Amino acid sequence: MSLNLRQKQTECIARMLNLNQPLNATTGTANEEVYKILIYDKFCQNILSPLIHVKDLRKHGVTLYFLIDKDRKPVHDVPAVYFVQPNQSNVQRIVSDASKSLYQSLHLNFSTSIPRPLLEDLAAGTLNSDSIQRISKVHDQYLEFVTLEDNLFSLAHKSCYVQLNDPSAGDKEIEELVEKIVGGLFCVLATLSVVPVIRCPRGGPAEMVASALDQRIRDHLLSKNNLFTEGGNFVSSFQRPVLCIFDRNFELPVAVQHDFRYRPLVHDVLGLKLNRLSVQGEKGGMRSYELDYADSFWVANGSLEFPEVAVEIETQLNKYKKDVDDVNKRTGGTHGAEFDGTDLIGNTKHLMNAVNSLPELTERKQVIDKHTNIATVLLGEIKERSLDSYAKKENDMLARGGIERGDLLGVLKGKGTKMDKLRFAIIYLISSESINQSEVEAVEAALRESEVDTAAFQYVKKIKSLNVSLASANSASRSNIVDWAEKLYGQSISAVTAGVKNLLSNDRQLALARTVEALIEGRPNPETDSYLSFDPRAPKSAAGASSSHLKGPFKEAIVFMIGGGNYVEYCSLQELAQHQQPAKHIIYGTTEILTGIDFVEQLTLLGQKMGLGNVGSSSTSAQ
């Protein structure tokens, strides 16, 4: 049984929309149809949006749906399903709705467990307004994450990287953020109903989250209504997944670099958000498209390099034309023979077949048109900004650990937006084994010439020089540097450039994919031998001990990136899963999904907080 996160979350939502009644296995709806209204907040709307379309809402008897903070008219004889985060303003709004008798009954579903004080506020408020009988049921749904594909989810926590690396962040803020991340991961595991073995590198946010999550699951396993239904007994690791937790600084370049595969390109260049995007249509005007599991072309070709996608669109188009010709011939259309009156039954059969194949043909044509349009817009951007050249040169820099000076300055003075150039300059910094002062100055001059705000560049340079001094210092002065660095840089002074040579091995496999592969296989490996292991099902004393069942091998893995992930890592991990013998199953999740531009904006903010960059220059927005 593979872990299909999208399917599991969709089932939970369907149950919730049917007033938490058991669903009929064949229809996927409750046995008795009840018409109802759906009320959600912005966050829960984003959870629903990639999974449930308007036609699905109708199927589940939802006739109207509203945001909770909008003014709404009463609909007296209909129940309302609420799906909201458990916070003060939502609870106040629910109390107000109940006291005004807006709906016949209120079925409350919170996206995660509602804290006791809020539950008491809800009870007190509805008692005072004499409307407690309107509250039908209160459910904790543990759905506080956004699933974009079968194996891709985001906790939708904004700016985690800045919060974790902000020099002025106090322990309290960091602990609150870790608690939020742990809450989101707990929801994912509860929805999948699995207790994983947890692995992570030592130190930094990854260890903080892993250790707090281990404790959270342990506490929960002791409670009476346990969400993890795979049986309370100790299950061998053979059926359990491994959860590998990393922090963005583990591999920084991936968050910045340009990539030439279809999914990452569509996300980075066209701003794919919640599986939707808008692009210029062929006849002018904007077209909105959905790119999700229902689009077979997207699912099949998302990981291909862009030129291969263009070829595939062409192939599909030719196949479509041929199939249309066949239908025309079979029905005696323009090309084929006329109907032969003698074989009436045969002709009728041909006609029936043709009519039956029309909807499928129409749908195929729509998908081809959609991707032709998207690819055309992408191609325009690629040509205008030389994105192919950026992707290739950045890859070469990371693989070789450097670039010719002429090449470097050529790119910075050539095509591309300000942001493209800034990202390229940051990759140059990260990939260089040593910092050549005059070269760096030339890069900074080229950036200023293009009116780029260099705060992000300066920030990475500062971290980089810190790592160099860390590496060359002897142990006594090293601990002083670390103390000083941690005061200055907040929590994660992890080696941002840790052995860049090993970031991309010969087949350009990401460090993340290589490390996950080692953790899944569970064989001794110098890169992962020092990783911590947690097993929430094992007695506390044995936790962290290197007992053999914690080491794998595992059939399934959940990989989680703190501080922002992207489609580049997602594609790499899906490739890894496919190439394993036998194929493995890998789910990838992150605190938020970021384009290269989004991430560099967070680096810029950190640079500005430290007073770096050419203050007073125009912003780095891609103009």
Short mmCIF file of C-alpha atoms in Angstrom, two decimals, residues 68-406:
data_model
loop_
_atom_site.label_atom_id
_atom_site.label_comp_id
_atom_site.label_asym_id
_atom_site.label_seq_id
_atom_site.Cartn_x
_atom_site.Cartn_y
_atom_site.Cartn_z
CA ILE A 68 -15.81 33.37 7.07
CA ASP A 69 -14.85 37.06 7.35
CA LYS A 70 -17.31 38.24 4.69
CA ASP A 71 -20.79 39.49 5.63
CA ARG A 72 -23.32 36.74 4.96
CA LYS A 73 -27.09 36.59 4.80
CA PRO A 74 -28.98 34.05 6.96
CA VAL A 75 -30.05 30.73 5.38
CA HIS A 76 -32.18 29.39 8.20
CA ASP A 77 -33.08 25.84 7.30
CA VAL A 78 -29.69 24.58 6.08
CA PRO A 79 -26.71 23.22 8.05
CA ALA A 80 -23.32 24.93 7.61
CA VAL A 81 -19.97 23.11 7.50
CA TYR A 82 -17.13 25.28 8.85
CA PHE A 83 -13.53 24.50 7.89
CA VAL A 84 -11.22 27.03 9.57
CA GLN A 85 -7.98 27.39 11.51
CA PRO A 86 -8.45 27.35 15.29
CA ASN A 87 -7.71 31.00 16.10
CA GLN A 88 -9.30 33.79 18.14
CA SER A 89 -10.93 35.71 15.26
CA ASN A 90 -12.49 32.58 13.71
CA VAL A 91 -13.91 31.46 17.07
CA GLN A 92 -15.41 34.93 17.65
CA ARG A 93 -16.97 34.86 14.19
CA ILE A 94 -18.48 31.40 14.81
CA VAL A 95 -20.00 32.60 18.11
CA SER A 96 -21.45 35.62 16.30
CA ASP A 97 -22.91 33.42 13.49
CA ALA A 98 -24.49 31.07 16.04
CA SER A 99 -25.98 33.90 18.09
CA LYS A 100 -27.53 35.45 14.95
CA SER A 101 -28.98 32.02 14.00
CA LEU A 102 -27.55 32.36 10.49
CA TYR A 103 -27.85 28.60 9.85
CA GLN A 104 -29.90 25.70 11.14
CA SER A 105 -26.83 24.00 12.67
CA LEU A 106 -23.04 24.54 12.66
CA HIS A 107 -20.69 21.61 12.02
CA LEU A 108 -17.27 22.91 13.10
CA ASN A 109 -14.10 21.44 11.60
CA PHE A 110 -10.77 22.91 12.70
CA SER A 111 -7.76 22.42 10.47
CA THR A 112 -5.78 21.15 13.47
CA SER A 113 -6.51 20.49 17.15
CA ILE A 114 -8.20 23.44 18.83
CA PRO A 115 -6.39 24.57 22.00
CA ARG A 116 -8.33 24.23 25.26
CA PRO A 117 -8.63 28.01 25.97
CA LEU A 118 -10.23 28.60 22.53
CA LEU A 119 -12.64 25.71 23.05
CA GLU A 120 -13.66 27.30 26.36
CA ASP A 121 -14.17 30.69 24.63
CA LEU A 122 -16.39 28.95 22.06
CA ALA A 123 -18.45 27.26 24.79
CA ALA A 124 -18.74 30.44 26.89
CA GLY A 125 -19.69 32.60 23.89
CA THR A 126 -22.43 30.28 22.65
CA LEU A 127 -23.78 29.73 26.18
CA ASN A 128 -23.98 33.47 26.83
CA SER A 129 -25.85 34.08 23.58
CA ASP A 130 -28.06 31.04 24.22
CA SER A 131 -27.04 29.48 20.91
CA ILE A 132 -25.02 26.45 22.04
CA GLN A 133 -27.71 24.10 20.68
CA ARG A 134 -26.83 25.33 17.15
CA ILE A 135 -23.32 23.83 17.42
CA SER A 136 -23.84 20.33 16.12
CA LYS A 137 -20.30 18.90 16.47
CA VAL A 138 -16.69 20.04 16.82
CA HIS A 139 -13.99 18.07 14.94
CA ASP A 140 -10.19 18.38 14.91
CA GLN A 141 -9.33 17.47 11.33
CA TYR A 142 -5.47 17.51 11.29
CA LEU A 143 -5.45 18.81 7.71
CA GLU A 144 -3.22 21.85 8.13
CA PHE A 145 -1.09 21.39 4.99
CA VAL A 146 -1.56 21.93 1.26
CA THR A 147 -1.20 18.87 -1.02
CA LEU A 148 -0.31 19.85 -4.58
CA GLU A 149 0.40 16.41 -6.08
CA ASP A 150 0.24 12.80 -4.88
CA ASN A 151 3.74 13.17 -3.43
CA LEU A 152 4.11 16.91 -2.86
CA PHE A 153 2.93 19.05 0.06
CA SER A 154 3.63 22.41 1.65
CA LEU A 155 2.83 23.73 5.13
CA ALA A 156 2.37 27.20 3.56
CA HIS A 157 4.39 28.93 6.32
CA LYS A 158 5.72 32.19 4.90
CA SER A 159 9.35 33.37 5.27
CA CYS A 160 10.60 30.54 7.49
CA TYR A 161 14.13 30.94 6.18
CA VAL A 162 14.28 34.57 7.28
CA GLN A 163 12.78 33.77 10.68
CA LEU A 164 15.28 30.97 11.35
CA ASN A 165 18.34 32.91 10.16
CA ASP A 166 17.44 36.38 11.41
CA PRO A 167 20.26 37.57 13.71
CA SER A 168 17.73 39.33 15.92
CA ALA A 169 15.41 36.32 16.36
CA GLY A 170 15.03 35.32 20.01
CA ASP A 171 14.68 31.79 21.40
CA LYS A 172 10.95 32.29 21.94
CA GLU A 173 10.25 33.13 18.26
CA ILE A 174 12.36 30.19 17.09
CA GLU A 175 10.54 27.82 19.47
CA GLU A 176 7.15 29.06 18.26
CA LEU A 177 8.16 28.52 14.65
CA VAL A 178 9.49 25.01 15.39
CA GLU A 179 6.20 24.25 17.17
CA LYS A 180 4.24 25.41 14.09
CA ILE A 181 6.32 23.22 11.76
CA VAL A 182 5.94 20.23 14.10
CA GLY A 183 2.15 20.81 14.14
CA GLY A 184 2.01 20.74 10.32
CA LEU A 185 4.15 17.60 10.04
CA PHE A 186 2.03 15.92 12.72
CA CYS A 187 -1.07 16.63 10.57
CA VAL A 188 0.60 15.01 7.52
CA LEU A 189 1.54 11.88 9.50
CA ALA A 190 -1.93 11.69 11.12
CA THR A 191 -3.59 11.93 7.67
CA LEU A 192 -1.35 9.11 6.37
CA SER A 193 -1.79 7.37 9.76
CA VAL A 194 1.86 6.30 9.95
CA VAL A 195 4.47 6.66 12.67
CA PRO A 196 7.78 7.01 10.82
CA VAL A 197 11.36 6.47 11.88
CA ILE A 198 12.85 10.00 11.91
CA ARG A 199 16.37 10.79 10.64
CA CYS A 200 18.11 14.18 10.50
CA PRO A 201 21.55 15.79 10.52
CA ARG A 202 22.80 16.96 13.94
CA GLY A 203 22.29 20.57 15.02
CA GLY A 204 20.24 23.43 13.62
CA PRO A 205 16.51 23.57 12.82
CA ALA A 206 16.35 19.98 11.48
CA GLU A 207 17.31 18.48 14.85
CA MET A 208 15.01 20.89 16.73
CA VAL A 209 12.02 19.88 14.60
CA ALA A 210 12.86 16.14 14.64
CA SER A 211 13.24 16.02 18.41
CA ALA A 212 10.05 18.04 19.08
CA LEU A 213 8.07 15.91 16.57
CA ASP A 214 9.33 12.71 18.21
CA GLN A 215 8.05 14.00 21.58
CA ARG A 216 4.72 15.15 20.12
CA ILE A 217 4.03 11.70 18.59
CA ARG A 218 5.12 9.92 21.81
CA ASP A 219 2.70 12.03 23.86
CA HIS A 220 -0.08 11.38 21.37
CA LEU A 221 0.48 7.59 21.31
CA LEU A 222 -0.30 7.55 25.04
CA SER A 223 -3.68 9.22 24.55
CA LYS A 224 -6.89 7.20 24.29
CA ASN A 225 -8.07 8.37 20.86
CA ASN A 226 -4.93 7.57 18.94
CA LEU A 227 -4.90 8.80 15.31
CA PHE A 228 -2.28 6.30 14.17
CA THR A 229 -4.40 3.33 13.25
CA GLU A 230 -1.65 1.00 12.04
CA GLY A 231 -2.02 -0.78 15.35
CA GLY A 232 -0.55 0.15 18.70
CA ASN A 233 1.96 -2.69 18.71
CA PHE A 234 5.56 -2.20 17.66
CA VAL A 235 5.59 -2.52 13.88
CA SER A 236 8.82 -3.51 12.17
CA SER A 237 10.44 -0.78 10.11
CA PHE A 238 9.65 -2.85 7.04
CA GLN A 239 6.17 -1.33 6.78
CA ARG A 240 7.08 2.04 8.26
CA PRO A 241 8.38 4.97 6.24
CA VAL A 242 11.49 6.96 7.10
CA LEU A 243 11.01 10.71 7.60
CA CYS A 244 14.18 12.61 6.61
CA ILE A 245 14.26 16.22 7.85
CA PHE A 246 16.67 18.83 6.43
CA ASP A 247 17.23 22.54 6.72
CA ARG A 248 17.56 24.80 3.65
CA ASN A 249 21.23 25.56 4.41
CA PHE A 250 21.96 21.86 3.83
CA GLU A 251 21.99 22.67 0.10
CA LEU A 252 21.58 26.32 -0.71
CA PRO A 253 22.26 26.50 -4.48
CA VAL A 254 19.13 24.52 -5.41
CA ALA A 255 16.95 27.28 -3.97
CA VAL A 256 18.64 29.90 -6.17
CA GLN A 257 19.64 28.24 -9.45
CA HIS A 258 17.80 28.23 -12.76
CA ASP A 259 16.57 24.83 -13.91
CA PHE A 260 15.64 23.75 -17.42
CA ARG A 261 13.04 21.08 -16.62
CA TYR A 262 9.38 21.70 -17.40
CA ARG A 263 7.90 21.72 -13.88
CA PRO A 264 10.60 23.94 -12.31
CA LEU A 265 10.51 26.29 -15.35
CA VAL A 266 6.72 26.69 -15.24
CA HIS A 267 6.92 27.39 -11.50
CA ASP A 268 9.93 29.72 -11.63
CA VAL A 269 9.08 31.68 -14.78
CA LEU A 270 5.26 31.65 -14.92
CA GLY A 271 4.54 31.65 -11.17
CA LEU A 272 2.57 28.39 -10.78
CA LYS A 273 0.62 28.74 -7.53
CA LEU A 274 -1.69 26.15 -5.97
CA ASN A 275 -1.52 24.26 -9.31
CA ARG A 276 -2.87 27.26 -11.26
CA LEU A 277 -1.29 29.82 -13.53
CA SER A 278 -2.31 32.59 -15.91
CA VAL A 279 -0.53 33.25 -19.20
CA GLN A 280 -1.11 35.37 -22.28
CA GLY A 281 -3.39 33.53 -24.73
CA GLU A 282 -2.59 33.27 -28.46
CA LYS A 283 -5.40 35.68 -29.31
CA GLY A 284 -4.45 38.16 -26.58
CA GLY A 285 -6.12 38.26 -23.17
CA MET A 286 -5.07 36.13 -20.20
CA ARG A 287 -5.78 32.40 -20.02
CA SER A 288 -5.96 30.54 -16.69
CA TYR A 289 -4.90 26.91 -16.56
CA GLU A 290 -4.86 24.14 -13.97
CA LEU A 291 -1.85 21.84 -13.89
CA ASP A 292 -2.65 18.93 -11.61
CA TYR A 293 -3.15 15.16 -11.42
CA ALA A 294 -6.05 15.39 -13.90
CA ASP A 295 -3.65 16.63 -16.63
CA SER A 296 -1.96 13.48 -17.94
CA PHE A 297 0.56 15.44 -20.02
CA TRP A 298 1.76 17.42 -16.98
CA VAL A 299 2.05 14.27 -14.85
CA ALA A 300 3.96 12.37 -17.55
CA ASN A 301 6.30 15.12 -18.79
CA GLY A 302 6.81 17.51 -15.89
CA SER A 303 10.33 16.23 -15.18
CA LEU A 304 11.60 16.41 -18.78
CA GLU A 305 13.98 19.09 -20.03
CA PHE A 306 12.10 21.82 -21.89
CA PRO A 307 13.23 20.86 -25.46
CA GLU A 308 11.99 17.28 -24.90
CA VAL A 309 8.61 18.67 -23.79
CA ALA A 310 8.33 20.65 -27.04
CA VAL A 311 8.99 17.43 -29.02
CA GLU A 312 6.40 15.55 -26.95
CA ILE A 313 3.74 18.23 -27.64
CA GLU A 314 4.47 17.88 -31.38
CA THR A 315 4.18 14.05 -31.14
CA GLN A 316 0.85 14.27 -29.31
CA LEU A 317 -0.49 16.75 -31.84
CA ASN A 318 0.39 14.49 -34.80
CA LYS A 319 -1.16 11.49 -33.07
CA TYR A 320 -4.33 13.52 -32.43
CA LYS A 321 -4.56 14.57 -36.11
CA LYS A 322 -4.13 10.97 -37.23
CA ASP A 323 -6.90 9.78 -34.85
CA VAL A 324 -9.26 12.51 -36.10
CA ASP A 325 -8.56 11.41 -39.69
CA ASP A 326 -9.36 7.81 -38.74
CA VAL A 327 -12.70 8.86 -37.27
CA ASN A 328 -13.53 10.85 -40.42
CA LYS A 329 -12.68 7.84 -42.58
CA ARG A 330 -14.73 5.45 -40.46
CA THR A 331 -17.81 7.66 -40.64
CA GLY A 332 -17.51 8.24 -44.35
CA GLY A 333 -16.47 11.83 -43.80
CA THR A 334 -14.40 13.84 -46.23
CA HIS A 335 -11.70 11.21 -46.78
CA GLY A 336 -13.35 7.81 -46.62
CA ALA A 337 -15.78 5.93 -48.82
CA GLU A 338 -19.44 6.94 -48.78
CA PHE A 339 -21.88 4.93 -46.67
CA ASP A 340 -22.73 1.62 -48.14
CA GLY A 341 -26.48 1.15 -47.65
CA THR A 342 -26.17 -2.65 -47.72
CA ASP A 343 -24.13 -2.90 -44.47
CA LEU A 344 -26.41 -0.85 -42.24
CA ILE A 345 -25.39 -2.60 -39.00
CA GLY A 346 -21.66 -2.25 -39.77
CA ASN A 347 -22.06 1.45 -40.59
CA THR A 348 -24.10 2.11 -37.46
CA LYS A 349 -21.35 0.45 -35.39
CA HIS A 350 -18.74 2.71 -37.01
CA LEU A 351 -20.87 5.75 -36.26
CA MET A 352 -21.36 4.70 -32.63
CA ASN A 353 -17.60 4.17 -32.18
CA ALA A 354 -16.90 7.55 -33.71
CA VAL A 355 -19.44 9.33 -31.52
CA ASN A 356 -18.03 7.58 -28.43
CA SER A 357 -14.46 8.65 -29.23
CA LEU A 358 -15.38 12.34 -29.68
CA PRO A 359 -15.29 13.43 -26.00
CA GLU A 360 -11.88 11.79 -25.54
CA LEU A 361 -10.55 13.49 -28.68
CA THR A 362 -11.91 16.87 -27.60
CA GLU A 363 -10.25 16.51 -24.20
CA ARG A 364 -6.91 15.53 -25.76
CA LYS A 365 -7.06 18.58 -28.02
CA GLN A 366 -7.68 20.87 -25.03
CA VAL A 367 -4.65 19.47 -23.20
CA ILE A 368 -2.46 19.85 -26.30
CA ASP A 369 -3.64 23.44 -26.84
CA LYS A 370 -3.02 24.29 -23.19
CA HIS A 371 0.59 23.02 -23.20
CA THR A 372 1.28 24.50 -26.63
CA ASN A 373 0.27 27.88 -25.24
CA ILE A 374 2.29 27.47 -22.01
CA ALA A 375 5.36 26.26 -23.96
CA THR A 376 5.09 29.19 -26.40
CA VAL A 377 5.04 31.72 -23.56
CA LEU A 378 7.95 29.92 -21.85
CA LEU A 379 9.95 29.90 -25.06
CA GLY A 380 9.49 33.66 -25.38
CA GLU A 381 10.88 34.17 -21.84
CA ILE A 382 13.74 31.70 -22.41
CA LYS A 383 14.86 33.55 -25.57
CA GLU A 384 14.47 37.01 -24.08
CA ARG A 385 16.37 36.14 -20.89
CA SER A 386 18.78 33.42 -22.18
CA LEU A 387 17.47 31.10 -19.47
CA ASP A 388 18.97 28.02 -21.14
CA SER A 389 22.40 29.58 -20.88
CA TYR A 390 21.88 30.52 -17.19
CA ALA A 391 20.81 26.95 -16.35
CA LYS A 392 23.76 25.39 -18.19
CA LYS A 393 26.43 27.74 -16.82
CA GLU A 394 25.17 27.50 -13.25
CA ASN A 395 25.26 23.70 -13.46
CA ASP A 396 28.79 23.80 -14.85
CA MET A 397 29.91 26.17 -12.07
CA LEU A 398 28.52 23.88 -9.38
CA ALA A 399 30.03 20.78 -10.99
CA ARG A 400 33.48 22.32 -11.69
CA GLY A 401 33.69 24.68 -8.71
CA GLY A 402 34.28 27.80 -10.80
CA ILE A 403 33.95 29.67 -14.11
CA GLU A 404 36.20 31.68 -16.44
CA ARG A 405 36.19 35.37 -15.54
CA GLY A 406 35.24 36.41 -19.09
#
